[in-house]
mmCIF file with all atom_site columns, C-alpha atoms in Angstrom:
data_model
loop_
_atom_site.group_PDB
_atom_site.id
_atom_site.type_symbol
_atom_site.label_atom_id
_atom_site.label_alt_id
_atom_site.label_comp_id
_atom_site.label_asym_id
_atom_site.label_entity_id
_atom_site.label_seq_id
_atom_site.pdbx_PDB_ins_code
_atom_site.Cartn_x
_atom_site.Cartn_y
_atom_site.Cartn_z
_atom_site.occupancy
_atom_site.B_iso_or_equiv
_atom_site.pdbx_formal_charge
_atom_site.auth_seq_id
_atom_site.auth_comp_id
_atom_site.auth_asym_id
_atom_site.auth_atom_id
_atom_site.pdbx_PDB_model_num
ATOM 1   C CA . MET A 1 1   ? 3.654   18.348  20.431  1.00 29.00 ? 1   MET A CA 1
ATOM 2   C CA . LYS A 1 2   ? 6.865   16.367  20.826  1.00 29.00 ? 2   LYS A CA 1
ATOM 3   C CA . LYS A 1 3   ? 8.485   15.029  17.705  1.00 30.00 ? 3   LYS A CA 1
ATOM 4   C CA . ALA A 1 4   ? 7.935   11.346  16.992  1.00 31.00 ? 4   ALA A CA 1
ATOM 5   C CA . PHE A 1 5   ? 11.001  9.222   16.381  1.00 31.00 ? 5   PHE A CA 1
ATOM 6   C CA . MET A 1 6   ? 11.577  6.553   13.756  1.00 33.00 ? 6   MET A CA 1
ATOM 7   C CA . PHE A 1 7   ? 14.909  5.089   12.803  1.00 32.00 ? 7   PHE A CA 1
ATOM 8   C CA . LEU A 1 8   ? 16.789  3.498   9.965   1.00 31.00 ? 8   LEU A CA 1
ATOM 9   C CA . SER A 1 9   ? 16.973  -0.050  11.287  1.00 30.00 ? 9   SER A CA 1
ATOM 10  C CA . ILE A 1 10  ? 13.205  -0.531  11.152  1.00 33.00 ? 10  ILE A CA 1
ATOM 11  C CA . PHE A 1 11  ? 12.817  0.575   7.591   1.00 36.00 ? 11  PHE A CA 1
ATOM 12  C CA . THR A 1 12  ? 15.773  -1.213  6.106   1.00 32.00 ? 12  THR A CA 1
ATOM 13  C CA . THR A 1 13  ? 14.139  -4.374  7.461   1.00 32.00 ? 13  THR A CA 1
ATOM 14  C CA . VAL A 1 14  ? 10.476  -3.875  6.691   1.00 39.00 ? 14  VAL A CA 1
ATOM 15  C CA . ALA A 1 15  ? 10.014  -1.288  3.943   1.00 40.00 ? 15  ALA A CA 1
ATOM 16  C CA . ILE A 1 16  ? 10.977  -3.504  1.046   1.00 38.00 ? 16  ILE A CA 1
ATOM 17  C CA . LEU A 1 17  ? 11.328  -0.694  -1.468  1.00 45.00 ? 17  LEU A CA 1
ATOM 18  C CA . ALA A 1 18  ? 13.311  1.646   0.724   1.00 47.00 ? 18  ALA A CA 1
ATOM 19  C CA . SER A 1 19  ? 17.066  1.741   0.836   1.00 42.00 ? 19  SER A CA 1
ATOM 20  C CA . GLY A 1 20  ? 17.170  4.381   3.565   1.00 43.00 ? 20  GLY A CA 1
ATOM 21  C CA . CYS A 1 21  ? 14.987  6.651   5.707   1.00 48.00 ? 21  CYS A CA 1
ATOM 22  C CA . SER A 1 22  ? 15.475  9.717   7.817   1.00 44.00 ? 22  SER A CA 1
ATOM 23  C CA . ASN A 1 23  ? 13.582  10.837  10.898  1.00 47.00 ? 23  ASN A CA 1
ATOM 24  C CA . PRO A 1 24  ? 9.992   11.723  10.077  1.00 49.00 ? 24  PRO A CA 1
ATOM 25  C CA . LYS A 1 25  ? 8.558   15.183  9.965   1.00 47.00 ? 25  LYS A CA 1
ATOM 26  C CA . ILE A 1 26  ? 5.125   15.947  11.380  1.00 43.00 ? 26  ILE A CA 1
ATOM 27  C CA . ASP A 1 27  ? 2.776   18.005  9.255   1.00 46.00 ? 27  ASP A CA 1
ATOM 28  C CA . LYS A 1 28  ? 0.510   19.678  11.778  1.00 43.00 ? 28  LYS A CA 1
ATOM 29  C CA . ASN A 1 29  ? -1.697  21.079  9.024   1.00 41.00 ? 29  ASN A CA 1
ATOM 30  C CA . ILE A 1 30  ? -2.811  17.634  7.846   1.00 46.00 ? 30  ILE A CA 1
ATOM 31  C CA . THR A 1 31  ? -4.836  15.517  10.228  1.00 46.00 ? 31  THR A CA 1
ATOM 32  C CA . LYS A 1 32  ? -6.813  12.308  9.980   1.00 44.00 ? 32  LYS A CA 1
ATOM 33  C CA . SER A 1 33  ? -9.468  11.113  12.364  1.00 43.00 ? 33  SER A CA 1
ATOM 34  C CA . GLY A 1 34  ? -9.859  14.358  14.279  1.00 57.00 ? 34  GLY A CA 1
ATOM 35  C CA . GLU A 1 35  ? -6.698  16.006  15.544  1.00 76.00 ? 35  GLU A CA 1
ATOM 36  C CA . ILE A 1 36  ? -4.274  13.146  14.955  1.00 88.00 ? 36  ILE A CA 1
ATOM 37  C CA . PRO A 1 37  ? -1.257  14.443  12.971  1.00 90.00 ? 37  PRO A CA 1
ATOM 38  C CA . THR A 1 38  ? 0.528   12.619  10.183  1.00 90.00 ? 38  THR A CA 1
ATOM 39  C CA . SER A 1 39  ? 4.281   12.056  10.327  1.00 90.00 ? 39  SER A CA 1
ATOM 40  C CA . TYR A 1 40  ? 5.836   11.695  6.880   1.00 90.00 ? 40  TYR A CA 1
ATOM 41  C CA . LEU A 1 41  ? 8.880   9.459   6.505   1.00 87.00 ? 41  LEU A CA 1
ATOM 42  C CA . GLN A 1 42  ? 11.540  10.560  4.066   1.00 84.00 ? 42  GLN A CA 1
ATOM 43  C CA . ALA A 1 43  ? 13.179  7.687   2.212   1.00 83.00 ? 43  ALA A CA 1
ATOM 44  C CA . SER A 1 44  ? 15.300  6.785   -0.769  1.00 85.00 ? 44  SER A CA 1
ATOM 45  C CA . PHE A 1 45  ? 14.155  3.810   -2.835  1.00 88.00 ? 45  PHE A CA 1
ATOM 46  C CA . VAL A 1 46  ? 15.790  1.082   -4.893  1.00 90.00 ? 46  VAL A CA 1
ATOM 47  C CA . ILE A 1 47  ? 13.482  1.909   -7.825  1.00 93.00 ? 47  ILE A CA 1
ATOM 48  C CA . ASP A 1 48  ? 12.071  5.084   -9.347  1.00 93.00 ? 48  ASP A CA 1
ATOM 49  C CA . ILE A 1 49  ? 8.714   5.154   -7.580  1.00 94.00 ? 49  ILE A CA 1
ATOM 50  C CA . ASN A 1 50  ? 7.440   7.747   -10.062 1.00 95.00 ? 50  ASN A CA 1
ATOM 51  C CA . ASN A 1 51  ? 7.989   5.410   -13.004 1.00 97.00 ? 51  ASN A CA 1
ATOM 52  C CA . PRO A 1 52  ? 5.070   2.932   -13.272 1.00 97.00 ? 52  PRO A CA 1
ATOM 53  C CA . LYS A 1 53  ? 7.227   0.609   -15.386 1.00 98.00 ? 53  LYS A CA 1
ATOM 54  C CA . GLU A 1 54  ? 9.659   0.183   -12.492 1.00 97.00 ? 54  GLU A CA 1
ATOM 55  C CA . VAL A 1 55  ? 6.920   0.038   -9.856  1.00 97.00 ? 55  VAL A CA 1
ATOM 56  C CA . VAL A 1 56  ? 5.112   -2.753  -11.714 1.00 98.00 ? 56  VAL A CA 1
ATOM 57  C CA . GLY A 1 57  ? 8.382   -4.498  -12.524 1.00 97.00 ? 57  GLY A CA 1
ATOM 58  C CA . TYR A 1 58  ? 9.347   -4.614  -8.861  1.00 96.00 ? 58  TYR A CA 1
ATOM 59  C CA . ALA A 1 59  ? 5.911   -5.885  -7.787  1.00 97.00 ? 59  ALA A CA 1
ATOM 60  C CA . ASP A 1 60  ? 4.763   -9.486  -7.939  1.00 97.00 ? 60  ASP A CA 1
ATOM 61  C CA . TYR A 1 61  ? 1.173   -8.431  -8.523  1.00 98.00 ? 61  TYR A CA 1
ATOM 62  C CA . ALA A 1 62  ? -0.571  -5.430  -10.012 1.00 98.00 ? 62  ALA A CA 1
ATOM 63  C CA . PHE A 1 63  ? -4.351  -5.425  -9.844  1.00 98.00 ? 63  PHE A CA 1
ATOM 64  C CA . VAL A 1 64  ? -7.416  -3.246  -9.561  1.00 97.00 ? 64  VAL A CA 1
ATOM 65  C CA . GLY A 1 65  ? -9.176  -3.780  -6.254  1.00 96.00 ? 65  GLY A CA 1
ATOM 66  C CA . LEU A 1 66  ? -12.176 -2.431  -4.377  1.00 94.00 ? 66  LEU A CA 1
ATOM 67  C CA . VAL A 1 67  ? -11.442 -1.762  -0.699  1.00 95.00 ? 67  VAL A CA 1
ATOM 68  C CA . GLU A 1 68  ? -14.194 -3.501  1.268   1.00 95.00 ? 68  GLU A CA 1
ATOM 69  C CA . GLU A 1 69  ? -13.009 -2.530  4.725   1.00 96.00 ? 69  GLU A CA 1
ATOM 70  C CA . MET A 1 70  ? -10.071 -1.724  6.970   1.00 97.00 ? 70  MET A CA 1
ATOM 71  C CA . THR A 1 71  ? -9.670  -4.675  9.329   1.00 97.00 ? 71  THR A CA 1
ATOM 72  C CA . GLY A 1 72  ? -7.130  -3.442  11.890  1.00 96.00 ? 72  GLY A CA 1
ATOM 73  C CA . THR A 1 73  ? -3.468  -2.582  12.370  1.00 97.00 ? 73  THR A CA 1
ATOM 74  C CA . ASP A 1 74  ? -0.492  -4.800  13.157  1.00 96.00 ? 74  ASP A CA 1
ATOM 75  C CA . TYR A 1 75  ? 2.573   -3.443  14.961  1.00 96.00 ? 75  TYR A CA 1
ATOM 76  C CA . LYS A 1 76  ? 5.817   -5.073  13.909  1.00 93.00 ? 76  LYS A CA 1
ATOM 77  C CA . PHE A 1 77  ? 9.541   -4.984  14.566  1.00 89.00 ? 77  PHE A CA 1
ATOM 78  C CA . PRO A 1 78  ? 9.617   -3.552  18.103  1.00 91.00 ? 78  PRO A CA 1
ATOM 79  C CA . VAL A 1 79  ? 12.851  -1.757  18.931  1.00 89.00 ? 79  VAL A CA 1
ATOM 80  C CA . THR A 1 80  ? 13.767  0.076   22.128  1.00 91.00 ? 80  THR A CA 1
ATOM 81  C CA . LYS A 1 81  ? 14.862  3.643   21.445  1.00 86.00 ? 81  LYS A CA 1
ATOM 82  C CA . GLU A 1 82  ? 16.260  6.190   23.877  1.00 86.00 ? 82  GLU A CA 1
ATOM 83  C CA . THR A 1 83  ? 14.144  9.344   23.840  1.00 81.00 ? 83  THR A CA 1
ATOM 84  C CA . GLU A 1 84  ? 14.198  12.518  25.900  1.00 84.00 ? 84  GLU A CA 1
ATOM 85  C CA . ASP A 1 85  ? 11.590  10.852  28.125  1.00 83.00 ? 85  ASP A CA 1
ATOM 86  C CA . GLY A 1 86  ? 13.631  7.676   28.557  1.00 87.00 ? 86  GLY A CA 1
ATOM 87  C CA . PRO A 1 87  ? 13.558  4.294   26.778  1.00 90.00 ? 87  PRO A CA 1
ATOM 88  C CA . LYS A 1 88  ? 10.589  3.730   24.502  1.00 85.00 ? 88  LYS A CA 1
ATOM 89  C CA . VAL A 1 89  ? 9.576   0.706   22.454  1.00 87.00 ? 89  VAL A CA 1
ATOM 90  C CA . LEU A 1 90  ? 8.849   1.752   18.883  1.00 85.00 ? 90  LEU A CA 1
ATOM 91  C CA . THR A 1 91  ? 7.039   -0.341  16.304  1.00 91.00 ? 91  THR A CA 1
ATOM 92  C CA . SER A 1 92  ? 6.072   -0.025  12.645  1.00 91.00 ? 92  SER A CA 1
ATOM 93  C CA . PRO A 1 93  ? 2.339   0.138   11.848  1.00 95.00 ? 93  PRO A CA 1
ATOM 94  C CA . TYR A 1 94  ? 0.878   -2.009  9.077   1.00 96.00 ? 94  TYR A CA 1
ATOM 95  C CA . THR A 1 95  ? -2.761  -1.392  8.187   1.00 97.00 ? 95  THR A CA 1
ATOM 96  C CA . ASN A 1 96  ? -4.847  -4.409  7.156   1.00 98.00 ? 96  ASN A CA 1
ATOM 97  C CA . TYR A 1 97  ? -7.535  -4.315  4.471   1.00 98.00 ? 97  TYR A CA 1
ATOM 98  C CA . SER A 1 98  ? -9.984  -6.649  2.834   1.00 98.00 ? 98  SER A CA 1
ATOM 99  C CA . VAL A 1 99  ? -10.179 -6.084  -0.927  1.00 97.00 ? 99  VAL A CA 1
ATOM 100 C CA . LYS A 1 100 ? -12.089 -7.524  -3.856  1.00 95.00 ? 100 LYS A CA 1
ATOM 101 C CA . VAL A 1 101 ? -9.994  -7.991  -6.995  1.00 96.00 ? 101 VAL A CA 1
ATOM 102 C CA . LEU A 1 102 ? -11.792 -6.528  -10.011 1.00 94.00 ? 102 LEU A CA 1
ATOM 103 C CA . SER A 1 103 ? -9.087  -7.050  -12.612 1.00 96.00 ? 103 SER A CA 1
ATOM 104 C CA . ASN A 1 104 ? -5.593  -8.517  -12.703 1.00 97.00 ? 104 ASN A CA 1
ATOM 105 C CA . ILE A 1 105 ? -2.910  -6.577  -14.548 1.00 98.00 ? 105 ILE A CA 1
ATOM 106 C CA . LYS A 1 106 ? 0.145   -8.592  -13.451 1.00 98.00 ? 106 LYS A CA 1
ATOM 107 C CA . GLY A 1 107 ? -0.250  -11.979 -11.811 1.00 97.00 ? 107 GLY A CA 1
ATOM 108 C CA . ASN A 1 108 ? -3.495  -13.864 -11.336 1.00 98.00 ? 108 ASN A CA 1
ATOM 109 C CA . LEU A 1 109 ? -5.194  -13.330 -7.987  1.00 98.00 ? 109 LEU A CA 1
ATOM 110 C CA . LYS A 1 110 ? -8.583  -14.829 -7.167  1.00 97.00 ? 110 LYS A CA 1
ATOM 111 C CA . LYS A 1 111 ? -11.601 -12.677 -7.904  1.00 93.00 ? 111 LYS A CA 1
ATOM 112 C CA . ASP A 1 112 ? -14.291 -14.695 -6.122  1.00 85.00 ? 112 ASP A CA 1
ATOM 113 C CA . VAL A 1 113 ? -13.059 -14.133 -2.542  1.00 93.00 ? 113 VAL A CA 1
ATOM 114 C CA . SER A 1 114 ? -12.153 -11.251 -0.271  1.00 96.00 ? 114 SER A CA 1
ATOM 115 C CA . ILE A 1 115 ? -8.360  -10.974 -0.173  1.00 97.00 ? 115 ILE A CA 1
ATOM 116 C CA . PRO A 1 116 ? -6.410  -9.549  2.779   1.00 98.00 ? 116 PRO A CA 1
ATOM 117 C CA . ILE A 1 117 ? -3.600  -7.110  2.074   1.00 98.00 ? 117 ILE A CA 1
ATOM 118 C CA . GLN A 1 118 ? -1.287  -5.123  4.324   1.00 97.00 ? 118 GLN A CA 1
ATOM 119 C CA . LYS A 1 119 ? -0.248  -1.548  3.677   1.00 97.00 ? 119 LYS A CA 1
ATOM 120 C CA . PHE A 1 120 ? 2.905   -0.226  5.315   1.00 95.00 ? 120 PHE A CA 1
ATOM 121 C CA . GLY A 1 121 ? 1.868   2.795   7.395   1.00 95.00 ? 121 GLY A CA 1
ATOM 122 C CA . GLY A 1 122 ? -1.014  3.764   9.609   1.00 95.00 ? 122 GLY A CA 1
ATOM 123 C CA . LEU A 1 123 ? -1.864  4.797   13.134  1.00 94.00 ? 123 LEU A CA 1
ATOM 124 C CA . ASN A 1 124 ? 0.929   4.111   15.615  1.00 92.00 ? 124 ASN A CA 1
ATOM 125 C CA . ASP A 1 125 ? 0.358   1.897   18.633  1.00 91.00 ? 125 ASP A CA 1
ATOM 126 C CA . ASP A 1 126 ? -0.303  4.712   21.102  1.00 89.00 ? 126 ASP A CA 1
ATOM 127 C CA . LYS A 1 127 ? -2.852  6.226   18.675  1.00 90.00 ? 127 LYS A CA 1
ATOM 128 C CA . SER A 1 128 ? -1.054  9.584   18.649  1.00 89.00 ? 128 SER A CA 1
ATOM 129 C CA . THR A 1 129 ? 0.297   9.803   15.085  1.00 91.00 ? 129 THR A CA 1
ATOM 130 C CA . TYR A 1 130 ? -0.180  8.416   11.603  1.00 93.00 ? 130 TYR A CA 1
ATOM 131 C CA . PHE A 1 131 ? 3.035   7.268   9.926   1.00 92.00 ? 131 PHE A CA 1
ATOM 132 C CA . LEU A 1 132 ? 3.338   7.288   6.137   1.00 93.00 ? 132 LEU A CA 1
ATOM 133 C CA . PHE A 1 133 ? 6.043   7.670   3.540   1.00 92.00 ? 133 PHE A CA 1
ATOM 134 C CA . GLU A 1 134 ? 6.141   11.096  1.932   1.00 91.00 ? 134 GLU A CA 1
ATOM 135 C CA . ASP A 1 135 ? 3.683   11.331  -0.982  1.00 92.00 ? 135 ASP A CA 1
ATOM 136 C CA . ASP A 1 136 ? 1.961   8.151   0.169   1.00 94.00 ? 136 ASP A CA 1
ATOM 137 C CA . SER A 1 137 ? -1.636  7.620   1.267   1.00 95.00 ? 137 SER A CA 1
ATOM 138 C CA . LEU A 1 138 ? -3.745  4.978   2.958   1.00 96.00 ? 138 LEU A CA 1
ATOM 139 C CA . PRO A 1 139 ? -6.484  3.261   0.938   1.00 97.00 ? 139 PRO A CA 1
ATOM 140 C CA . GLN A 1 140 ? -10.038 4.233   1.854   1.00 95.00 ? 140 GLN A CA 1
ATOM 141 C CA . LYS A 1 141 ? -13.067 1.968   2.222   1.00 94.00 ? 141 LYS A CA 1
ATOM 142 C CA . GLY A 1 142 ? -15.328 1.919   -0.817  1.00 92.00 ? 142 GLY A CA 1
ATOM 143 C CA . LYS A 1 143 ? -12.715 3.249   -3.225  1.00 94.00 ? 143 LYS A CA 1
ATOM 144 C CA . VAL A 1 144 ? -11.064 1.473   -6.139  1.00 95.00 ? 144 VAL A CA 1
ATOM 145 C CA . TYR A 1 145 ? -7.286  1.429   -6.616  1.00 97.00 ? 145 TYR A CA 1
ATOM 146 C CA . VAL A 1 146 ? -4.576  0.024   -8.795  1.00 98.00 ? 146 VAL A CA 1
ATOM 147 C CA . PHE A 1 147 ? -2.502  -1.866  -6.223  1.00 98.00 ? 147 PHE A CA 1
ATOM 148 C CA . THR A 1 148 ? 1.079   -2.996  -6.738  1.00 98.00 ? 148 THR A CA 1
ATOM 149 C CA . ALA A 1 149 ? 1.961   -5.647  -4.189  1.00 97.00 ? 149 ALA A CA 1
ATOM 150 C CA . THR A 1 150 ? 4.746   -8.026  -3.297  1.00 96.00 ? 150 THR A CA 1
ATOM 151 C CA . ALA A 1 151 ? 4.135   -11.551 -2.104  1.00 97.00 ? 151 ALA A CA 1
ATOM 152 C CA . GLU A 1 152 ? 5.850   -12.160 1.233   1.00 96.00 ? 152 GLU A CA 1
ATOM 153 C CA . GLN A 1 153 ? 7.518   -15.438 2.197   1.00 95.00 ? 153 GLN A CA 1
ATOM 154 C CA . ASP A 1 154 ? 4.395   -16.510 4.109   1.00 96.00 ? 154 ASP A CA 1
ATOM 155 C CA . GLY A 1 155 ? 2.190   -15.877 1.066   1.00 97.00 ? 155 GLY A CA 1
ATOM 156 C CA . SER A 1 156 ? 0.676   -12.619 2.317   1.00 97.00 ? 156 SER A CA 1
ATOM 157 C CA . LEU A 1 157 ? 0.456   -9.498  0.153   1.00 98.00 ? 157 LEU A CA 1
ATOM 158 C CA . LEU A 1 158 ? 2.294   -6.314  1.107   1.00 97.00 ? 158 LEU A CA 1
ATOM 159 C CA . VAL A 1 159 ? 1.581   -2.910  -0.413  1.00 97.00 ? 159 VAL A CA 1
ATOM 160 C CA . SER A 1 160 ? 4.375   -0.494  0.453   1.00 94.00 ? 160 SER A CA 1
ATOM 161 C CA . GLY A 1 161 ? 5.557   2.928   -0.604  1.00 93.00 ? 161 GLY A CA 1
ATOM 162 C CA . PRO A 1 162 ? 4.304   5.889   -2.625  1.00 94.00 ? 162 PRO A CA 1
ATOM 163 C CA . ASN A 1 163 ? 2.318   4.992   -5.762  1.00 95.00 ? 163 ASN A CA 1
ATOM 164 C CA . SER A 1 164 ? 1.585   1.488   -4.493  1.00 96.00 ? 164 SER A CA 1
ATOM 165 C CA . ASN A 1 165 ? -2.130  2.293   -4.385  1.00 97.00 ? 165 ASN A CA 1
ATOM 166 C CA . ILE A 1 166 ? -3.324  4.646   -7.108  1.00 97.00 ? 166 ILE A CA 1
ATOM 167 C CA . GLU A 1 167 ? -6.985  5.612   -6.924  1.00 97.00 ? 167 GLU A CA 1
ATOM 168 C CA . VAL A 1 168 ? -8.980  4.797   -10.042 1.00 96.00 ? 168 VAL A CA 1
ATOM 169 C CA . LYS A 1 169 ? -11.154 7.785   -10.860 1.00 89.00 ? 169 LYS A CA 1
ATOM 170 C CA . THR A 1 170 ? -14.567 6.186   -11.274 1.00 87.00 ? 170 THR A CA 1
ATOM 171 C CA . ASP A 1 171 ? -17.729 6.086   -9.213  1.00 82.00 ? 171 ASP A CA 1
ATOM 172 C CA . PHE A 1 172 ? -19.164 3.172   -11.207 1.00 84.00 ? 172 PHE A CA 1
ATOM 173 C CA . PHE A 1 173 ? -18.378 0.545   -8.577  1.00 77.00 ? 173 PHE A CA 1
ATOM 174 C CA . SER A 1 174 ? -19.442 2.595   -5.565  1.00 68.00 ? 174 SER A CA 1
ATOM 175 C CA . LYS A 1 175 ? -22.967 2.780   -6.950  1.00 63.00 ? 175 LYS A CA 1
ATOM 176 C CA . LYS A 1 176 ? -23.362 -0.936  -7.522  1.00 57.00 ? 176 LYS A CA 1
ATOM 177 C CA . SER A 1 177 ? -22.965 -4.235  -5.753  1.00 56.00 ? 177 SER A CA 1
ATOM 178 C CA . ILE A 1 178 ? -19.914 -6.004  -7.128  1.00 52.00 ? 178 ILE A CA 1
ATOM 179 C CA . GLN A 1 179 ? -21.521 -9.457  -7.375  1.00 56.00 ? 179 GLN A CA 1
ATOM 180 C CA . PRO A 1 180 ? -24.022 -8.737  -10.206 1.00 65.00 ? 180 PRO A CA 1
ATOM 181 C CA . ILE A 1 181 ? -21.482 -6.914  -12.379 1.00 79.00 ? 181 ILE A CA 1
ATOM 182 C CA . SER A 1 182 ? -20.225 -9.011  -15.264 1.00 83.00 ? 182 SER A CA 1
ATOM 183 C CA . GLU A 1 183 ? -16.563 -9.406  -16.128 1.00 85.00 ? 183 GLU A CA 1
ATOM 184 C CA . GLU A 1 184 ? -17.247 -7.652  -19.414 1.00 88.00 ? 184 GLU A CA 1
ATOM 185 C CA . SER A 1 185 ? -18.848 -4.647  -17.673 1.00 88.00 ? 185 SER A CA 1
ATOM 186 C CA . ILE A 1 186 ? -15.923 -4.362  -15.268 1.00 89.00 ? 186 ILE A CA 1
ATOM 187 C CA . ALA A 1 187 ? -13.425 -4.525  -18.119 1.00 89.00 ? 187 ALA A CA 1
ATOM 188 C CA . ASN A 1 188 ? -15.313 -1.950  -20.148 1.00 91.00 ? 188 ASN A CA 1
ATOM 189 C CA . GLU A 1 189 ? -15.547 0.470   -17.226 1.00 91.00 ? 189 GLU A CA 1
ATOM 190 C CA . LEU A 1 190 ? -11.893 0.140   -16.252 1.00 94.00 ? 190 LEU A CA 1
ATOM 191 C CA . ALA A 1 191 ? -10.814 0.599   -19.865 1.00 93.00 ? 191 ALA A CA 1
ATOM 192 C CA . LYS A 1 192 ? -12.235 4.128   -19.682 1.00 93.00 ? 192 LYS A CA 1
ATOM 193 C CA . THR A 1 193 ? -9.915  5.150   -16.851 1.00 95.00 ? 193 THR A CA 1
ATOM 194 C CA . GLU A 1 194 ? -6.471  6.685   -17.289 1.00 96.00 ? 194 GLU A CA 1
ATOM 195 C CA . GLU A 1 195 ? -5.059  4.860   -14.261 1.00 96.00 ? 195 GLU A CA 1
ATOM 196 C CA . TYR A 1 196 ? -5.932  1.404   -15.547 1.00 97.00 ? 196 TYR A CA 1
ATOM 197 C CA . LYS A 1 197 ? -4.637  2.125   -19.037 1.00 97.00 ? 197 LYS A CA 1
ATOM 198 C CA . ALA A 1 198 ? -1.401  3.556   -17.644 1.00 97.00 ? 198 ALA A CA 1
ATOM 199 C CA . TYR A 1 199 ? -0.662  0.483   -15.566 1.00 98.00 ? 199 TYR A CA 1
ATOM 200 C CA . GLN A 1 200 ? -1.616  -1.916  -18.330 1.00 97.00 ? 200 GLN A CA 1
ATOM 201 C CA . ASP A 1 201 ? 0.920   -0.138  -20.514 1.00 98.00 ? 201 ASP A CA 1
ATOM 202 C CA . ALA A 1 202 ? 3.463   -0.165  -17.682 1.00 98.00 ? 202 ALA A CA 1
ATOM 203 C CA . TYR A 1 203 ? 3.126   -3.939  -17.357 1.00 98.00 ? 203 TYR A CA 1
ATOM 204 C CA . LYS A 1 204 ? 3.656   -4.423  -21.091 1.00 98.00 ? 204 LYS A CA 1
ATOM 205 C CA . ASN A 1 205 ? 6.878   -2.429  -20.776 1.00 98.00 ? 205 ASN A CA 1
ATOM 206 C CA . GLU A 1 206 ? 7.840   -3.282  -17.191 1.00 98.00 ? 206 GLU A CA 1
ATOM 207 C CA . ILE A 1 207 ? 11.399  -2.833  -15.963 1.00 97.00 ? 207 ILE A CA 1
ATOM 208 C CA . VAL A 1 208 ? 12.081  -5.860  -13.785 1.00 96.00 ? 208 VAL A CA 1
ATOM 209 C CA . LYS A 1 209 ? 14.516  -5.714  -10.874 1.00 89.00 ? 209 LYS A CA 1
ATOM 210 C CA . ASP A 1 210 ? 16.150  -8.974  -9.857  1.00 91.00 ? 210 ASP A CA 1
ATOM 211 C CA . ARG A 1 211 ? 15.184  -10.042 -6.337  1.00 92.00 ? 211 ARG A CA 1
ATOM 212 C CA . GLU A 1 212 ? 13.858  -13.075 -4.473  1.00 94.00 ? 212 GLU A CA 1
ATOM 213 C CA . ARG A 1 213 ? 10.177  -13.562 -5.219  1.00 96.00 ? 213 ARG A CA 1
ATOM 214 C CA . PHE A 1 214 ? 7.334   -15.530 -3.671  1.00 96.00 ? 214 PHE A CA 1
ATOM 215 C CA . THR A 1 215 ? 3.765   -16.504 -4.575  1.00 97.00 ? 215 THR A CA 1
ATOM 216 C CA . SER A 1 216 ? 0.604   -15.233 -2.896  1.00 97.00 ? 216 SER A CA 1
ATOM 217 C CA . ASN A 1 217 ? -1.699  -17.596 -1.028  1.00 97.00 ? 217 ASN A CA 1
ATOM 218 C CA . TYR A 1 218 ? -4.475  -16.064 -3.116  1.00 97.00 ? 218 TYR A CA 1
ATOM 219 C CA . GLU A 1 219 ? -3.081  -16.997 -6.510  1.00 96.00 ? 219 GLU A CA 1
ATOM 220 C CA . ALA A 1 220 ? -5.871  -18.356 -8.730  1.00 95.00 ? 220 ALA A CA 1
ATOM 221 C CA . PRO A 1 221 ? -5.446  -21.988 -9.817  1.00 90.00 ? 221 PRO A CA 1
#
């Protein structure tokens, strides 16, 4: 298999946490959806992505959400790159999801509607390779995560980088319909999980980085 190419100019523009990236490496031992390989992008970041206090502080919103479905992939920032096979137009994949907010940790997103989010990464436009940051993962339908998201200028929500979606280890919500579950039951169940408690604590002690911020279209009144 020929090596896939990515380049710095894309990621300095679109990966809001990253301050630099190198060419990706393809891990042929890890595949998704059959034999499609995953290419992991090495990057340096403007925050410590392993410190929840900095991750939450950088984000505009931190919330627990149930992934209802994956709704498609957008391909952004096309750039023509010279390859060994000649010029090729390369784009960055962004995977779209519909999520239901179960609990807000930072910010106040609506809970009574399905909210669209975008995750940087996904299947590239020729369907040959998945692109993800190293140590990152794509959310999966039916699972619950702590999401840390930034509001973009157009009001959309972007989830980007390692530790921007942390799976909450509970099967409580997968066994039930969300609608009949009371707010109290949701709060009680989440309070039992280490992930939720860790990010609640991180928000109380967040380390905020100064940057331009926007408000989501899905902010509750």
